[in-house]
Short mmCIF file of C-alpha atoms in Angstrom, two decimals:
data_model
loop_
_atom_site.label_atom_id
_atom_site.label_comp_id
_atom_site.label_asym_id
_atom_site.label_seq_id
_atom_site.Cartn_x
_atom_site.Cartn_y
_atom_site.Cartn_z
CA MET A 1 17.73 -15.68 46.30
CA GLN A 2 19.44 -17.34 43.54
CA PRO A 3 19.87 -14.92 40.59
CA GLY A 4 18.48 -15.12 36.81
CA LEU A 5 19.99 -15.53 33.66
CA PRO A 6 21.85 -12.88 32.34
CA ILE A 7 19.65 -10.81 29.61
CA GLU A 8 21.18 -11.56 26.33
CA SER A 9 20.82 -7.83 24.58
CA ALA A 10 17.50 -7.50 22.56
CA PHE A 11 19.51 -4.93 19.76
CA PRO A 12 19.43 -6.57 16.58
CA LYS A 13 22.53 -8.26 14.93
CA SER A 14 25.07 -6.38 12.90
CA ARG A 15 24.60 -7.52 9.76
CA ARG A 16 27.67 -9.05 7.63
CA SER A 17 26.86 -7.56 3.85
CA LEU A 18 29.36 -6.68 1.57
CA GLN A 19 29.17 -2.60 1.32
CA ALA A 20 27.36 -0.97 -2.42
CA GLN A 21 27.18 2.22 -2.93
CA VAL A 22 24.77 4.01 -5.53
CA VAL A 23 25.50 7.91 -6.38
CA TRP A 24 24.04 11.04 -7.98
CA GLY A 25 26.26 13.88 -8.42
CA SER A 26 28.03 14.53 -4.68
CA ARG A 27 25.42 12.53 -3.05
CA LEU A 28 26.72 9.04 -2.26
CA VAL A 29 24.38 6.21 -0.86
CA THR A 30 26.06 3.64 0.72
CA VAL A 31 24.30 0.92 1.64
CA GLY A 32 25.19 -2.62 3.42
CA GLY A 33 28.29 -3.19 5.21
CA ASP A 34 28.17 -1.07 8.92
CA ALA A 35 26.27 1.39 6.66
CA PRO A 36 22.55 2.27 8.19
CA VAL A 37 19.47 0.16 6.77
CA ARG A 38 18.24 2.38 4.15
CA VAL A 39 14.68 3.14 2.95
CA GLN A 40 13.80 3.39 -0.69
CA SER A 41 10.33 3.90 -2.16
CA MET A 42 8.55 3.87 -5.25
CA THR A 43 6.48 5.90 -7.54
CA ASN A 44 3.13 4.93 -9.20
CA THR A 45 3.23 8.05 -12.05
CA ASP A 46 3.40 7.30 -15.54
CA THR A 47 7.06 8.04 -16.10
CA VAL A 48 6.73 10.14 -19.73
CA ASP A 49 5.46 12.84 -17.22
CA ALA A 50 8.33 13.74 -16.35
CA ILE A 51 7.00 16.63 -14.18
CA GLY A 52 4.40 15.21 -12.44
CA THR A 53 6.98 12.05 -11.87
CA ALA A 54 9.15 14.31 -10.09
CA ILE A 55 7.00 15.63 -8.20
CA GLN A 56 6.19 12.78 -6.61
CA VAL A 57 10.25 11.82 -6.09
CA LYS A 58 10.02 14.63 -4.33
CA GLU A 59 7.49 14.27 -1.99
CA LEU A 60 8.75 10.59 -1.09
CA ALA A 61 12.72 12.19 -0.66
CA LEU A 62 10.99 14.72 1.66
CA ALA A 63 9.37 12.31 3.00
CA GLY A 64 12.50 10.29 4.52
CA SER A 65 13.42 8.03 1.41
CA GLU A 66 16.96 7.63 0.38
CA MET A 67 16.43 6.28 -2.85
CA VAL A 68 13.37 6.76 -5.35
CA ARG A 69 13.01 3.85 -8.16
CA ILE A 70 11.07 4.31 -11.27
CA THR A 71 9.24 2.57 -14.31
CA VAL A 72 11.09 2.27 -17.33
CA ASN A 73 9.21 -0.03 -19.55
CA THR A 74 8.91 2.29 -22.82
CA PRO A 75 11.60 4.01 -25.37
CA GLU A 76 9.01 6.91 -24.30
CA ALA A 77 9.90 7.04 -20.84
CA ALA A 78 13.64 5.95 -21.20
CA GLU A 79 13.63 9.31 -22.63
CA ALA A 80 11.93 11.10 -20.07
CA VAL A 81 14.30 9.66 -17.24
CA PRO A 82 17.40 12.41 -17.83
CA HIS A 83 13.98 15.41 -17.65
CA ILE A 84 13.02 14.16 -14.67
CA ARG A 85 16.20 13.96 -13.28
CA GLU A 86 16.57 17.68 -14.82
CA GLN A 87 13.93 18.64 -13.04
CA LEU A 88 15.06 17.42 -9.45
CA ASP A 89 17.55 19.41 -9.80
CA ARG A 90 16.05 22.13 -10.36
CA MET A 91 14.28 21.77 -6.93
CA GLY A 92 17.31 20.62 -4.96
CA ILE A 93 16.33 17.03 -4.95
CA ASP A 94 19.40 14.80 -4.99
CA VAL A 95 17.91 11.61 -4.55
CA PRO A 96 19.47 8.58 -5.91
CA LEU A 97 16.78 7.52 -9.02
CA ILE A 98 16.66 3.66 -9.69
CA GLY A 99 14.85 2.41 -12.64
CA ASP A 100 12.96 -0.47 -13.04
CA PHE A 101 13.63 -2.87 -16.03
CA HIS A 102 11.24 -6.03 -17.54
CA TYR A 103 11.20 -7.40 -20.74
CA ASN A 104 13.39 -4.98 -23.01
CA GLY A 105 15.83 -3.69 -20.55
CA HIS A 106 18.53 -4.65 -22.74
CA ARG A 107 17.50 -2.26 -25.67
CA LEU A 108 16.22 0.39 -23.39
CA LEU A 109 19.94 0.96 -21.71
CA THR A 110 21.04 0.53 -24.77
CA ASP A 111 19.45 2.19 -27.03
CA TYR A 112 19.07 5.20 -24.61
CA PRO A 113 22.62 6.47 -23.03
CA ALA A 114 20.93 8.90 -21.62
CA CYS A 115 18.45 7.24 -19.56
CA ALA A 116 21.97 4.76 -18.23
CA GLU A 117 23.55 8.15 -17.19
CA ALA A 118 20.88 9.56 -15.39
CA LEU A 119 19.89 6.76 -13.06
CA SER A 120 21.78 5.63 -10.30
CA LYS A 121 21.00 2.42 -10.27
CA TYR A 122 19.21 0.02 -12.38
CA ARG A 123 17.00 -3.08 -11.08
CA ILE A 124 16.63 -6.23 -13.10
CA ASN A 125 14.65 -8.68 -12.89
CA PRO A 126 16.05 -11.89 -13.66
CA GLY A 127 13.01 -13.71 -14.52
CA ASN A 128 11.59 -11.00 -17.27
CA VAL A 129 15.13 -10.88 -19.08
CA GLY A 130 14.41 -13.59 -21.65
CA LYS A 131 14.02 -17.10 -22.07
CA GLY A 132 15.94 -19.89 -23.69
CA ASP A 133 19.29 -18.33 -25.34
CA LYS A 134 18.29 -15.15 -25.73
CA ARG A 135 18.16 -15.01 -21.53
CA ASP A 136 22.13 -15.06 -20.95
CA THR A 137 22.60 -12.58 -23.46
CA GLN A 138 20.50 -10.22 -22.44
CA PHE A 139 20.94 -10.15 -18.89
CA GLY A 140 24.59 -9.31 -20.68
CA GLN A 141 23.56 -6.42 -22.01
CA MET A 142 22.02 -5.14 -19.13
CA ILE A 143 25.14 -6.27 -17.00
CA GLU A 144 27.37 -4.05 -19.81
CA ALA A 145 25.37 -0.82 -19.58
CA ALA A 146 25.82 -0.80 -15.47
CA MET A 147 29.68 -1.49 -15.92
CA ARG A 148 30.15 1.14 -18.79
CA TRP A 149 28.26 3.71 -16.88
CA ASP A 150 29.42 2.64 -13.14
CA LYS A 151 25.97 1.89 -11.85
CA PRO A 152 25.41 -0.81 -9.14
CA VAL A 153 22.30 -2.71 -10.02
CA ARG A 154 19.56 -4.51 -7.92
CA ILE A 155 18.93 -8.65 -9.33
CA GLY A 156 15.54 -8.92 -8.17
CA VAL A 157 14.26 -11.86 -8.47
CA ASN A 158 10.03 -12.04 -7.67
CA TRP A 159 8.13 -15.19 -7.23
CA GLY A 160 5.53 -13.54 -9.67
CA SER A 161 7.85 -13.42 -12.43
CA LEU A 162 10.04 -16.36 -11.56
CA ASP A 163 12.39 -17.91 -13.97
CA GLN A 164 10.25 -20.78 -15.41
CA GLU A 165 12.64 -23.00 -17.11
CA LEU A 166 14.84 -22.77 -13.86
CA LEU A 167 11.91 -23.85 -11.87
CA THR A 168 10.76 -26.45 -14.07
CA SER A 169 14.38 -28.07 -13.46
CA LEU A 170 14.39 -27.53 -10.18
CA MET A 171 11.17 -29.81 -9.99
CA ASN A 172 12.51 -32.34 -11.65
CA ASP A 173 15.34 -32.85 -9.76
CA ASN A 174 13.55 -32.73 -6.60
CA SER A 175 10.98 -35.28 -8.11
CA ALA A 176 14.31 -37.62 -8.11
CA ARG A 177 14.99 -36.98 -4.75
CA ALA A 178 14.38 -40.21 -2.41
CA ALA A 179 12.49 -37.86 -0.51
CA PRO A 180 11.53 -34.79 -2.24
CA TRP A 181 10.79 -31.18 -0.63
CA ASP A 182 7.47 -30.01 -0.13
CA ALA A 183 6.42 -27.77 -3.84
CA LYS A 184 7.04 -24.59 -1.41
CA GLN A 185 10.69 -25.60 -0.60
CA VAL A 186 11.20 -25.95 -4.41
CA MET A 187 9.88 -22.58 -4.73
CA TYR A 188 12.00 -21.11 -1.89
CA GLU A 189 15.16 -22.67 -3.30
CA ALA A 190 14.24 -21.36 -7.30
CA LEU A 191 14.33 -17.47 -5.93
CA ILE A 192 17.59 -18.45 -4.08
CA THR A 193 18.95 -20.10 -7.24
CA SER A 194 18.16 -17.63 -9.90
CA ALA A 195 19.54 -14.72 -7.63
CA ILE A 196 22.74 -16.16 -6.75
CA GLU A 197 23.37 -17.47 -9.82
CA SER A 198 22.23 -14.09 -11.76
CA ALA A 199 25.21 -12.56 -9.34
CA GLU A 200 27.65 -14.91 -9.75
CA LEU A 201 27.42 -14.33 -14.32
CA ALA A 202 27.36 -10.63 -14.04
CA GLU A 203 30.27 -11.10 -12.15
CA LYS A 204 32.10 -13.46 -14.54
CA MET A 205 31.13 -10.61 -16.70
CA GLY A 206 33.73 -7.88 -14.51
CA MET A 207 31.22 -6.55 -12.23
CA SER A 208 31.91 -5.97 -8.61
CA ARG A 209 30.64 -8.04 -5.97
CA SER A 210 30.13 -4.77 -4.11
CA GLN A 211 28.11 -3.53 -6.68
CA ILE A 212 25.74 -6.17 -6.61
CA ILE A 213 22.69 -6.00 -4.23
CA LEU A 214 20.19 -9.17 -4.03
CA SER A 215 16.27 -9.51 -3.35
CA CYS A 216 13.95 -12.40 -3.05
CA LYS A 217 10.62 -10.93 -2.81
CA VAL A 218 7.36 -12.89 -2.07
CA SER A 219 3.83 -12.01 -0.47
CA GLY A 220 3.56 -14.17 2.57
CA VAL A 221 5.10 -12.90 6.13
CA GLN A 222 5.99 -17.05 7.03
CA ASP A 223 7.53 -17.46 2.89
CA LEU A 224 10.11 -13.72 2.95
CA ILE A 225 11.49 -14.66 6.37
CA SER A 226 12.17 -18.92 5.01
CA VAL A 227 13.60 -17.34 1.81
CA TYR A 228 15.48 -14.15 3.33
CA ARG A 229 17.18 -16.44 5.86
CA GLY A 230 17.94 -18.76 3.12
CA LEU A 231 19.22 -16.20 1.40
CA ALA A 232 21.77 -14.64 4.05
CA LYS A 233 23.23 -18.04 4.43
CA ARG A 234 24.36 -18.75 0.84
CA SER A 235 25.65 -15.07 -0.17
CA ASP A 236 27.36 -11.83 1.34
CA HIS A 237 25.90 -9.76 -0.77
CA VAL A 238 23.87 -6.61 0.02
CA LEU A 239 20.21 -7.49 0.27
CA HIS A 240 17.22 -5.77 -0.14
CA LEU A 241 14.16 -6.53 1.60
CA GLY A 242 10.07 -6.54 0.89
CA LEU A 243 7.03 -7.66 0.81
CA THR A 244 6.41 -7.92 -3.03
CA GLU A 245 2.39 -7.20 -2.47
CA ALA A 246 2.00 -6.03 1.37
CA GLY A 247 -1.69 -5.28 0.33
CA MET A 248 -3.03 -2.85 1.56
CA GLY A 249 -4.07 -0.44 5.40
CA THR A 250 -4.24 -2.66 8.57
CA LYS A 251 -3.08 -5.60 6.86
CA GLY A 252 0.09 -4.11 4.77
CA THR A 253 1.74 -2.48 7.57
CA VAL A 254 1.06 -5.21 9.98
CA ALA A 255 2.54 -7.49 7.04
CA SER A 256 5.65 -5.56 6.30
CA ALA A 257 6.39 -4.54 10.36
CA THR A 258 6.05 -8.01 11.70
CA ALA A 259 7.76 -9.67 8.56
CA LEU A 260 10.65 -6.89 8.20
CA SER A 261 11.52 -6.84 11.64
CA ILE A 262 11.77 -10.65 12.63
CA LEU A 263 14.82 -9.94 9.83
CA LEU A 264 16.86 -7.49 10.71
CA GLN A 265 16.01 -7.90 14.26
CA GLU A 266 18.47 -11.20 13.25
CA GLY A 267 20.86 -9.00 11.38
CA ILE A 268 19.70 -9.82 7.51
CA GLY A 269 18.59 -6.92 5.36
CA ASP A 270 20.14 -3.55 4.18
CA THR A 271 17.55 -1.34 2.53
CA ILE A 272 14.09 -1.74 2.98
CA ARG A 273 10.50 -1.29 1.17
CA VAL A 274 7.09 -1.29 2.17
CA SER A 275 4.92 -2.36 -0.78
CA LEU A 276 1.56 -0.71 0.19
CA THR A 277 -1.30 -0.71 -1.96
CA PRO A 278 -2.37 3.42 -0.93
CA GLN A 279 -5.87 4.10 0.69
CA PRO A 280 -8.20 5.54 -2.01
CA GLY A 281 -7.15 9.28 -1.94
CA GLU A 282 -4.17 8.70 0.47
CA ALA A 283 -0.31 9.73 -0.57
CA ARG A 284 2.21 7.82 -1.68
CA THR A 285 4.30 8.81 1.13
CA GLN A 286 2.62 6.66 3.56
CA GLU A 287 5.35 3.49 2.38
CA VAL A 288 8.48 5.70 3.30
CA VAL A 289 6.90 6.92 6.92
CA ILE A 290 5.75 2.97 7.98
CA ALA A 291 9.28 1.72 7.01
CA ALA A 292 10.80 4.49 8.45
CA GLU A 293 8.79 4.27 11.63
CA ILE A 294 9.93 0.05 11.40
CA LEU A 295 13.69 1.21 11.50
CA GLN A 296 13.15 3.61 14.59
CA ALA A 297 10.91 1.41 16.46
CA LEU A 298 13.71 -1.44 16.30
CA GLY A 299 16.39 1.02 17.18
CA LEU A 300 18.26 0.60 14.35
CA ARG A 301 17.77 4.61 12.14
CA THR A 302 16.64 7.64 13.92
CA PHE A 303 13.99 9.79 11.15
CA VAL A 304 11.95 12.42 13.25
CA PRO A 305 11.12 12.47 16.88
CA SER A 306 9.20 10.15 18.63
CA VAL A 307 6.27 11.23 20.47
CA THR A 308 4.71 8.93 23.78
CA ALA A 309 0.87 8.96 24.06
CA CYS A 310 -1.42 6.75 26.09
CA PRO A 311 -4.25 5.02 24.23
CA GLY A 312 -6.91 6.92 26.40
CA CYS A 313 -9.17 5.13 28.74
CA GLY A 314 -12.48 6.16 31.23
CA ARG A 315 -10.19 8.09 33.37
CA THR A 316 -9.29 10.72 29.87
CA THR A 317 -12.98 11.55 28.40
CA SER A 318 -11.57 14.79 26.70
CA THR A 319 -10.34 14.56 23.23
CA THR A 320 -7.40 16.66 24.42
CA PHE A 321 -4.61 14.82 24.92
CA GLN A 322 -6.06 13.66 21.17
CA GLU A 323 -6.02 15.91 19.38
CA LEU A 324 -2.72 18.15 20.93
CA THR A 325 -1.15 14.66 20.43
CA LYS A 326 -1.66 14.71 16.90
CA GLN A 327 -0.56 18.29 16.41
CA ILE A 328 2.44 17.81 17.66
CA ASP A 329 3.52 15.26 15.94
CA ASP A 330 2.05 16.99 12.89
CA PHE A 331 3.87 19.40 13.38
CA LEU A 332 7.13 17.68 14.26
CA ARG A 333 6.58 15.47 11.09
CA ALA A 334 6.07 19.15 8.81
CA GLN A 335 9.21 20.48 9.87
CA MET A 336 11.98 17.99 9.71
CA PRO A 337 12.89 18.14 6.03
CA VAL A 338 14.16 21.91 7.30
CA TRP A 339 14.80 20.72 11.06
CA ARG A 340 16.92 18.30 9.36
CA LYS A 341 19.61 21.04 8.31
CA GLN A 342 18.91 23.56 10.27
CA TYR A 343 18.17 21.54 14.03
CA PRO A 344 20.91 18.98 13.82
CA GLY A 345 20.22 15.99 15.85
CA VAL A 346 16.55 16.89 16.65
CA GLU A 347 15.32 13.40 15.22
CA GLY A 348 16.56 12.32 18.79
CA LEU A 349 14.15 14.00 20.84
CA LYS A 350 11.33 12.22 22.67
CA VAL A 351 7.94 14.27 23.41
CA ALA A 352 5.44 12.75 25.58
CA VAL A 353 1.59 13.91 25.65
CA MET A 354 -0.19 11.76 28.30
CA GLY A 355 -3.94 11.88 29.24
CA CYS A 356 -4.62 12.01 32.71
CA ILE A 357 -2.52 11.15 36.42
CA VAL A 358 -2.34 7.72 36.44
CA ASN A 359 0.76 7.42 34.02
CA GLY A 360 1.49 10.91 32.64
CA PRO A 361 3.96 12.85 35.16
CA GLY A 362 6.25 9.50 34.84
CA GLU A 363 6.24 9.52 31.59
CA SER A 364 6.57 13.04 30.77
CA LYS A 365 9.58 12.39 33.38
CA HIS A 366 10.84 9.54 30.72
CA ALA A 367 10.86 11.78 27.38
CA ASP A 368 12.96 14.99 26.51
CA ILE A 369 9.71 17.32 27.38
CA GLY A 370 6.48 16.05 28.03
CA ILE A 371 2.84 16.93 29.56
CA SER A 372 1.01 15.23 31.22
CA LEU A 373 -2.82 16.35 30.41
CA PRO A 374 -6.11 16.82 32.89
CA GLY A 375 -8.16 13.77 32.78
CA SER A 376 -12.02 13.17 33.86
CA GLY A 377 -12.30 14.63 36.98
CA GLU A 378 -8.90 16.14 37.13
CA ALA A 379 -8.03 19.58 38.33
CA PRO A 380 -8.06 21.80 35.32
CA ALA A 381 -4.02 21.87 34.93
CA ALA A 382 -1.26 20.23 33.03
CA PRO A 383 2.29 19.60 34.59
CA VAL A 384 4.73 20.09 31.74
CA PHE A 385 8.27 18.22 32.36
CA ILE A 386 11.24 19.84 30.79
CA ASP A 387 14.80 17.39 31.03
CA GLY A 388 12.81 15.37 33.83
CA GLU A 389 11.88 17.71 35.98
CA LYS A 390 8.29 19.77 35.91
CA ARG A 391 8.96 23.06 35.04
CA LEU A 392 5.79 24.65 34.48
CA THR A 393 1.72 23.98 34.58
CA LEU A 394 -0.27 25.17 32.11
CA ARG A 395 -3.77 26.53 32.74
CA GLY A 396 -6.72 27.52 30.37
CA ASP A 397 -8.43 27.21 27.46
CA ASN A 398 -4.82 27.19 25.01
CA ILE A 399 -2.89 24.27 26.57
CA SER A 400 -2.31 23.14 23.12
CA GLN A 401 -1.07 26.36 21.74
CA GLN A 402 0.71 26.52 25.20
CA PHE A 403 2.70 23.39 24.87
CA GLN A 404 3.67 23.71 20.89
CA VAL A 405 5.53 27.15 21.73
CA ILE A 406 7.31 25.14 24.85
CA VAL A 407 8.04 22.62 22.28
CA GLN A 408 9.75 25.37 19.76
CA ASN A 409 11.33 26.93 22.21
CA TYR A 410 13.30 23.66 23.20
CA ILE A 411 14.31 22.71 19.97
CA GLU A 412 15.18 25.92 18.88
CA LYS A 413 17.46 26.01 22.79
CA ARG A 414 18.64 22.67 22.26
CA PHE A 415 19.45 21.94 18.89
CA GLY A 416 19.94 25.13 17.44
CA THR A 417 20.76 28.89 17.91
CA LYS A 418 18.03 30.83 16.67
CA THR A 419 16.33 33.03 19.37
CA ALA A 420 13.27 31.01 21.39
CA ILE A 421 9.69 32.66 20.65
CA GLU A 422 7.81 33.94 23.56
CA VAL A 423 5.56 31.66 25.72
CA VAL A 424 2.09 32.81 25.74
#
């Protein structure tokens, strides 16, 4: 038999962007270069409500968001920003805050220096900084504020608010081509050109290239992939990824995971956000969870212990394995804000909760700790595997509770120094 072709590594390509730094006090978040891909999110509170906004920022940070963007759209919002920072500091939340500016950012950053200082980064939309002669002047005022306070900026182009003068100019140029591009290609070029030309203008004003982050957000998966492939070929700036309006629920989750995963696999992207519309009553933190899951699924980051579980079939008529899987997953996620400091490395833990004998023992052996629950018609016994070896078998009506204690014991023994709990 002839040997097959060499198997190419499926691990994502390394990124080749510059490196920028986002700082708040002693908290320094490095983005780009060899730094991990960072997770961002954004509040949906009224920024004027300093307490409510600070609480939501805290929730997002504890869920794993490494930078949080807030809307700064009015003088009242600008005045509230330092108070939000103070509230976060009192709560021990040192996550950097990003100010999201449109239309009047030049005035707010100039008239409210305490706001400009309290923020860790400014987001500037070149399509919304002004028209005609005012555009470069007002954009320049925002860059001057960033340099004055030594803040990085994200020049964030959005196809819903694209510079219409630039788009019209490019469309006119295109109509004169011997073989004109289609309208979508012109749109792509307008997005990329807007971002790069704005960055070049900021650099001409004296801003360091490493302090400029670019994004070109659109709503379509294929559009996003095309735009960022083009942007990455023409720029070595740090790049922020995200569908501008991913949507709600399954649609938003799948669209974001698809687009971001393809680009990240190609080594494109340094920070990400999942712009998910929350389901009614759903926590804002869901977008953070999804972003982290994308990075973890690709093997780029590890945020929380992974729980492997079977989908269930006719062999698993009992709901016990489903209930235990959810209990363990919820338990691990709830504990992570504390465990990150208490048990270094715990985020790499692998747990398996399986529902029958077919794949249960095998999957459990591959995990750090796993359990194979009895399926339909199987003996009411649940073997537990620890570090690849069968260690004990659980029986009775409180298998779930016993296994949770075993997981807790394992974590404390492997990742910490605390006394383990007695298995009951």
